[in-house]
PDB file of C-alpha atoms in Angstrom:
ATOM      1  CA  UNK A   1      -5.334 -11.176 -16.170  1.00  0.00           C
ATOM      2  CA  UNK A   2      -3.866 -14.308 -17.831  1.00  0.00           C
ATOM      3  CA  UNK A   3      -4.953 -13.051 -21.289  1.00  0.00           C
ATOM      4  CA  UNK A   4      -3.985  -9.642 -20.710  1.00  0.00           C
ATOM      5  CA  UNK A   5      -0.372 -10.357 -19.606  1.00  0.00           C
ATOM      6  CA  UNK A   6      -0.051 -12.794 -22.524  1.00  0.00           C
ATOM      7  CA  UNK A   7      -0.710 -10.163 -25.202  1.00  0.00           C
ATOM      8  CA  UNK A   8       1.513  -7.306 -23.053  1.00  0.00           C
ATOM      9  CA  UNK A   9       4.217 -10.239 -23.473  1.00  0.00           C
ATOM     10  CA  UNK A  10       3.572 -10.780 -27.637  1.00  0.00           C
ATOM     11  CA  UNK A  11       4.135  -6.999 -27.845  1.00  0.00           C
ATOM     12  CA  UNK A  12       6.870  -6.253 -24.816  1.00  0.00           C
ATOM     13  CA  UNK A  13      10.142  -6.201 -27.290  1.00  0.00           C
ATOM     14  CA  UNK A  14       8.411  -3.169 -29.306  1.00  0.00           C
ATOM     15  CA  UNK A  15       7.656  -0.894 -25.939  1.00  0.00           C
ATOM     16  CA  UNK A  16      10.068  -0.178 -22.912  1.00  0.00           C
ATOM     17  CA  UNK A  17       6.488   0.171 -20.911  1.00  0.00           C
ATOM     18  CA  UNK A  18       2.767  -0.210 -21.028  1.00  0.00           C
ATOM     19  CA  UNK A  19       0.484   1.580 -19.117  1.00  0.00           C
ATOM     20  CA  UNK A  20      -2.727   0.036 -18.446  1.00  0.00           C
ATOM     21  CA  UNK A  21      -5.292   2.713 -17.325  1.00  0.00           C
ATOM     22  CA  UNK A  22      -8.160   1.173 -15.151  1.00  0.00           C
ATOM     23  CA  UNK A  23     -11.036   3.326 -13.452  1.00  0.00           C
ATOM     24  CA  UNK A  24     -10.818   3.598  -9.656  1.00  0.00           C
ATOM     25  CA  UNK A  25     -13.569   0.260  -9.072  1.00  0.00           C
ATOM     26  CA  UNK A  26     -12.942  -2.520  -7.561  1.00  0.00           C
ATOM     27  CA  UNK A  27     -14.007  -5.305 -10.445  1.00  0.00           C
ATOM     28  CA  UNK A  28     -13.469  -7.987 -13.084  1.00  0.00           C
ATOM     29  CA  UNK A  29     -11.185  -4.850 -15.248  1.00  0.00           C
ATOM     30  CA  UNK A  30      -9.208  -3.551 -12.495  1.00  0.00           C
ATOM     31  CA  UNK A  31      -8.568  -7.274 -10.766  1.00  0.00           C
ATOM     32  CA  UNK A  32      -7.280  -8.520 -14.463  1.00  0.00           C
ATOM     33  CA  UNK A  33      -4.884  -5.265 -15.027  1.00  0.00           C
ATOM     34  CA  UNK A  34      -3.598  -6.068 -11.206  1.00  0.00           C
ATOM     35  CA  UNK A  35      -2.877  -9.390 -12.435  1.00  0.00           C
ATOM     36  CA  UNK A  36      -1.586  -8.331 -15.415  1.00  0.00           C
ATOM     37  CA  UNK A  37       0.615  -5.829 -14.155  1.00  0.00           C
ATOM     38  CA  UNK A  38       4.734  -5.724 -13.169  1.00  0.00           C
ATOM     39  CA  UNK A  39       4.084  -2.467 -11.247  1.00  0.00           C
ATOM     40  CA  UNK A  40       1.372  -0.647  -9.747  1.00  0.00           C
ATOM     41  CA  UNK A  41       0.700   3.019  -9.793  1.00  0.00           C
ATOM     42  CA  UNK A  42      -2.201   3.935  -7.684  1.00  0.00           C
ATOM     43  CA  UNK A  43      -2.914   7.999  -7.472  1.00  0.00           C
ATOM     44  CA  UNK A  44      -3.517   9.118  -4.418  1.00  0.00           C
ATOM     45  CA  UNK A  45      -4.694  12.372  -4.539  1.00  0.00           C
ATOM     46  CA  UNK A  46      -3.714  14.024  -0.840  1.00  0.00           C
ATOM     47  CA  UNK A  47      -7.213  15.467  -0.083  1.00  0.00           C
ATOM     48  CA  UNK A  48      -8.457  14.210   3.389  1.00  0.00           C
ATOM     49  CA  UNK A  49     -11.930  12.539   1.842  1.00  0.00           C
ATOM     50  CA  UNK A  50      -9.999  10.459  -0.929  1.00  0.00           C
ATOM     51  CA  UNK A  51      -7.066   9.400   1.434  1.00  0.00           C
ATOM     52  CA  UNK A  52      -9.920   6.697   1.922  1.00  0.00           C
ATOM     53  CA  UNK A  53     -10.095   5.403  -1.155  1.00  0.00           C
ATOM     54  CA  UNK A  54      -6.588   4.307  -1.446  1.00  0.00           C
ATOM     55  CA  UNK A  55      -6.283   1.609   1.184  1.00  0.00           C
ATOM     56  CA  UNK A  56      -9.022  -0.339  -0.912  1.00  0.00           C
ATOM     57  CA  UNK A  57      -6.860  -0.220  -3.661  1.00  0.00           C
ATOM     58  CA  UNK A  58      -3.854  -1.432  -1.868  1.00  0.00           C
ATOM     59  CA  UNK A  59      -5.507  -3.867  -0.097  1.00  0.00           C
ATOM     60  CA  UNK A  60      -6.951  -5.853  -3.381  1.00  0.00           C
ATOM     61  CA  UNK A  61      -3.634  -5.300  -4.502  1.00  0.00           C
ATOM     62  CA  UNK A  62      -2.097  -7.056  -1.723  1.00  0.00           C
ATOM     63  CA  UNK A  63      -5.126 -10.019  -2.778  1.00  0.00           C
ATOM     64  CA  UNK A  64      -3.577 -10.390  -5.824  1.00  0.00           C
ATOM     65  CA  UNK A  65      -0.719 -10.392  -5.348  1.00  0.00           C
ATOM     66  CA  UNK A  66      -0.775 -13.821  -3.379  1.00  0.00           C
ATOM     67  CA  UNK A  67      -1.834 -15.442  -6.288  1.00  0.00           C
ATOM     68  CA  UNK A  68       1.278 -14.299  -8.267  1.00  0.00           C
ATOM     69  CA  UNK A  69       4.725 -16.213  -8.426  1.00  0.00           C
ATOM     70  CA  UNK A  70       6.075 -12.575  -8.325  1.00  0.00           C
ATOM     71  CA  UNK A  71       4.321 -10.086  -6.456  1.00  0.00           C
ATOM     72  CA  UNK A  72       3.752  -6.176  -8.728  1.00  0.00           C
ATOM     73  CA  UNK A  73       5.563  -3.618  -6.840  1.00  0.00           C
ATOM     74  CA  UNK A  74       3.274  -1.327  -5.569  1.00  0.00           C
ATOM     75  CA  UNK A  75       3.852   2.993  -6.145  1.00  0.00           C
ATOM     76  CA  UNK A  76       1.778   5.528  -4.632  1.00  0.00           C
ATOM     77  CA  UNK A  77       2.176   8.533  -6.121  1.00  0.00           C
ATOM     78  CA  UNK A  78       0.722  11.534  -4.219  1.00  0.00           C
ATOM     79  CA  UNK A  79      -1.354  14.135  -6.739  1.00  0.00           C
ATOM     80  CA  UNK A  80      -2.903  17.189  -6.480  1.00  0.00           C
ATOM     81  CA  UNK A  81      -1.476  18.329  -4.096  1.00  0.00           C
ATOM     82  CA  UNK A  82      -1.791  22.071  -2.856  1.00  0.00           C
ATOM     83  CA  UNK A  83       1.199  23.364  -0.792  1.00  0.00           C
ATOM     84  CA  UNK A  84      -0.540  25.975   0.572  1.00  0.00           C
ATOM     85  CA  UNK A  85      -3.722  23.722   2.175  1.00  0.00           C
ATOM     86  CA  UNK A  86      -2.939  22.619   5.609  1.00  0.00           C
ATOM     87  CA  UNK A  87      -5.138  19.802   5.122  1.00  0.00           C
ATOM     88  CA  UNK A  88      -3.211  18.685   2.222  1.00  0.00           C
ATOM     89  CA  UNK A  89      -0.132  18.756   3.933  1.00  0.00           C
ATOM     90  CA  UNK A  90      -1.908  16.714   6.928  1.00  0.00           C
ATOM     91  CA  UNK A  91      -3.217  14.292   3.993  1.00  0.00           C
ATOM     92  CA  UNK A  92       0.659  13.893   2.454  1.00  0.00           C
ATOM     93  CA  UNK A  93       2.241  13.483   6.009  1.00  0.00           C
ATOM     94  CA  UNK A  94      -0.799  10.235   6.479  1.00  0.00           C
ATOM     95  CA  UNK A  95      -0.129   8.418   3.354  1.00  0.00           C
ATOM     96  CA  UNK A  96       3.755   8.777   4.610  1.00  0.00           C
ATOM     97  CA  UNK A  97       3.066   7.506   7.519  1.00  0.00           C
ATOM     98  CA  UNK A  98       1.165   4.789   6.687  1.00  0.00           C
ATOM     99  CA  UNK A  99       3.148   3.942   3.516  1.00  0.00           C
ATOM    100  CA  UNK A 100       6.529   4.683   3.823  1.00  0.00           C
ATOM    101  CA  UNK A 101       8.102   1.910   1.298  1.00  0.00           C
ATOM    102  CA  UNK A 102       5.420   2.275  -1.464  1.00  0.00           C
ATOM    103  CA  UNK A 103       5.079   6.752  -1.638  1.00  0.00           C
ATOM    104  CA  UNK A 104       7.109   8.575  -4.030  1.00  0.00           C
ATOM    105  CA  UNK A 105       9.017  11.074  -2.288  1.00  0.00           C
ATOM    106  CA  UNK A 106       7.555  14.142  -4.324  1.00  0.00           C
ATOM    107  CA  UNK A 107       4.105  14.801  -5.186  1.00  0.00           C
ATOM    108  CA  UNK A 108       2.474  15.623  -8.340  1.00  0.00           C
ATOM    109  CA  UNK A 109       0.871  19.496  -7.661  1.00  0.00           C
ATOM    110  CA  UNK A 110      -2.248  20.863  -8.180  1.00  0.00           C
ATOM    111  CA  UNK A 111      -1.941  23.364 -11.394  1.00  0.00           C
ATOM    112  CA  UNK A 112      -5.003  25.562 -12.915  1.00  0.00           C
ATOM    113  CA  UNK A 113      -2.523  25.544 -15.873  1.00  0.00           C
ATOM    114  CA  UNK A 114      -3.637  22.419 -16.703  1.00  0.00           C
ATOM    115  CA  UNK A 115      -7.120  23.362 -17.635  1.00  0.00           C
ATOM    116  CA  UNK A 116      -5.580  25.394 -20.650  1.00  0.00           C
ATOM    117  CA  UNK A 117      -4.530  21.881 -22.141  1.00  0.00           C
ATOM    118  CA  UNK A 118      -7.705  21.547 -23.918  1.00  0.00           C
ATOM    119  CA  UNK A 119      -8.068  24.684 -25.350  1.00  0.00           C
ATOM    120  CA  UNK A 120      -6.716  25.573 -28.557  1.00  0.00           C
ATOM    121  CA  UNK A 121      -3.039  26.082 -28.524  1.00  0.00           C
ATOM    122  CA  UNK A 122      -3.049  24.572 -24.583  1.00  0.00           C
ATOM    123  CA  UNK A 123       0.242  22.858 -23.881  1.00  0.00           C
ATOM    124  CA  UNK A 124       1.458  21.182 -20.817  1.00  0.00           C
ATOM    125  CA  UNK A 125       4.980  21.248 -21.520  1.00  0.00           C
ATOM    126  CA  UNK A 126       5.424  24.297 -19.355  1.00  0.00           C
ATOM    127  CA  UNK A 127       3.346  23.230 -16.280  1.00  0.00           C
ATOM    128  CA  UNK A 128       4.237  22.999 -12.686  1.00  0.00           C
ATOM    129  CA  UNK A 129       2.710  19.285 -12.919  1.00  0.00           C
ATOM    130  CA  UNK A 130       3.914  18.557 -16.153  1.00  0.00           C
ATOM    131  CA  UNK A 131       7.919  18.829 -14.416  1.00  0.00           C
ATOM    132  CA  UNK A 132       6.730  17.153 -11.566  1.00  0.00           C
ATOM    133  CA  UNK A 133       5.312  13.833 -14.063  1.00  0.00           C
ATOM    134  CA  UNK A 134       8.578  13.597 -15.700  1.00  0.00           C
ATOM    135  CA  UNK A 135      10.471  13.764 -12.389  1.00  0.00           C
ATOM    136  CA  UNK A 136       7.822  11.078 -11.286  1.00  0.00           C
ATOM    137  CA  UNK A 137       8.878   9.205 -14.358  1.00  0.00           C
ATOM    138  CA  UNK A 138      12.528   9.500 -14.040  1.00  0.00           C
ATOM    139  CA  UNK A 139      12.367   8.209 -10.750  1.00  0.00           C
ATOM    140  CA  UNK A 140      10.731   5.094 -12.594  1.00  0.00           C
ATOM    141  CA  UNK A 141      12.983   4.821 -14.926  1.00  0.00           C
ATOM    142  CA  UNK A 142      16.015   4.753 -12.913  1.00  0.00           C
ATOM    143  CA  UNK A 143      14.963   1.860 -10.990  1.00  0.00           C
ATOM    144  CA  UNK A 144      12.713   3.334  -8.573  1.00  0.00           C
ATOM    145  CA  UNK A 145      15.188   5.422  -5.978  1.00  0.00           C
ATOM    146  CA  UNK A 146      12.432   8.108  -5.695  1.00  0.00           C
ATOM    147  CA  UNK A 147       9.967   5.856  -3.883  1.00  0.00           C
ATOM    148  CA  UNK A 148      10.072   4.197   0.406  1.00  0.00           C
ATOM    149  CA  UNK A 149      11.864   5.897   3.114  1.00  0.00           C
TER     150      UNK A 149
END
């Protein structure tokens, strides 16, 4: 994480953020981004049988964290989400529950627009989802007032 947060400081006056992307394992990549890292975004998707795999996350967040001078905040942002699935409402109403401080106060929906991005012509500009990421990175942007209770 040391080297990692070194270069992100050698290049910081050229960006207003980076965004380090890490697969969803525990290891060696995701423990150096953590370290690395001001803020945390971990995706929690609001099915019931990934709800699961968040409190790993947080929890080797929380590791380390201790071994920073300044703890990364920590953002959960709630994704795919389906309106219309009781079980996804159950799954949004748990990670509020459980998380009040750290859950953005929207959620990022599921759109089958989305799978027209790749194709030729495809654009995301116009999605349900699409809105919902810029409102999700608005909220950022103005200092977090979109995320806790």
């Amino acid at each position: 994480g040391v080297v990692l947060r070194k270069y992100l400081g050698t290049v910081s006056a050229r960006f207003d953020y980076a965004l380090v992307d890490s697969a969803p394992v525990i290891g060696m990549l995701m423990v150096n981004a953590l370290a690395a890292a001001d803020a945390v975004i971990v995706p929690a998707p609001t099915e019931a049988a990934t709800l699961s795999n968040v409190d790993p996350m947080l929890r080797m967040t929380a590791m380390v964290n201790k071994s920073r001078p300044t703890p990364a905040a920590v953002l959960l942002m709630p994704n795919r989400f389906d309106r219309r699935n009781r079980a996804h409402i159950h799954a949004l109403r748990a990670l509020r529950r459980t998380h009040p401080e750290q859950i953005w106060r929207s959620a990022i929906p599921v759109d089958p627009l989305l799978r027209q991005v790749g194709k030729p012509g495809g654009s995301a500009g116009a999605t349900k989802s699409a809105g919902a990421y810029r409102r999700f990175l608005d909220d950022l942007d103005s200092g977090l007032a979109g995320f806790g209770a």
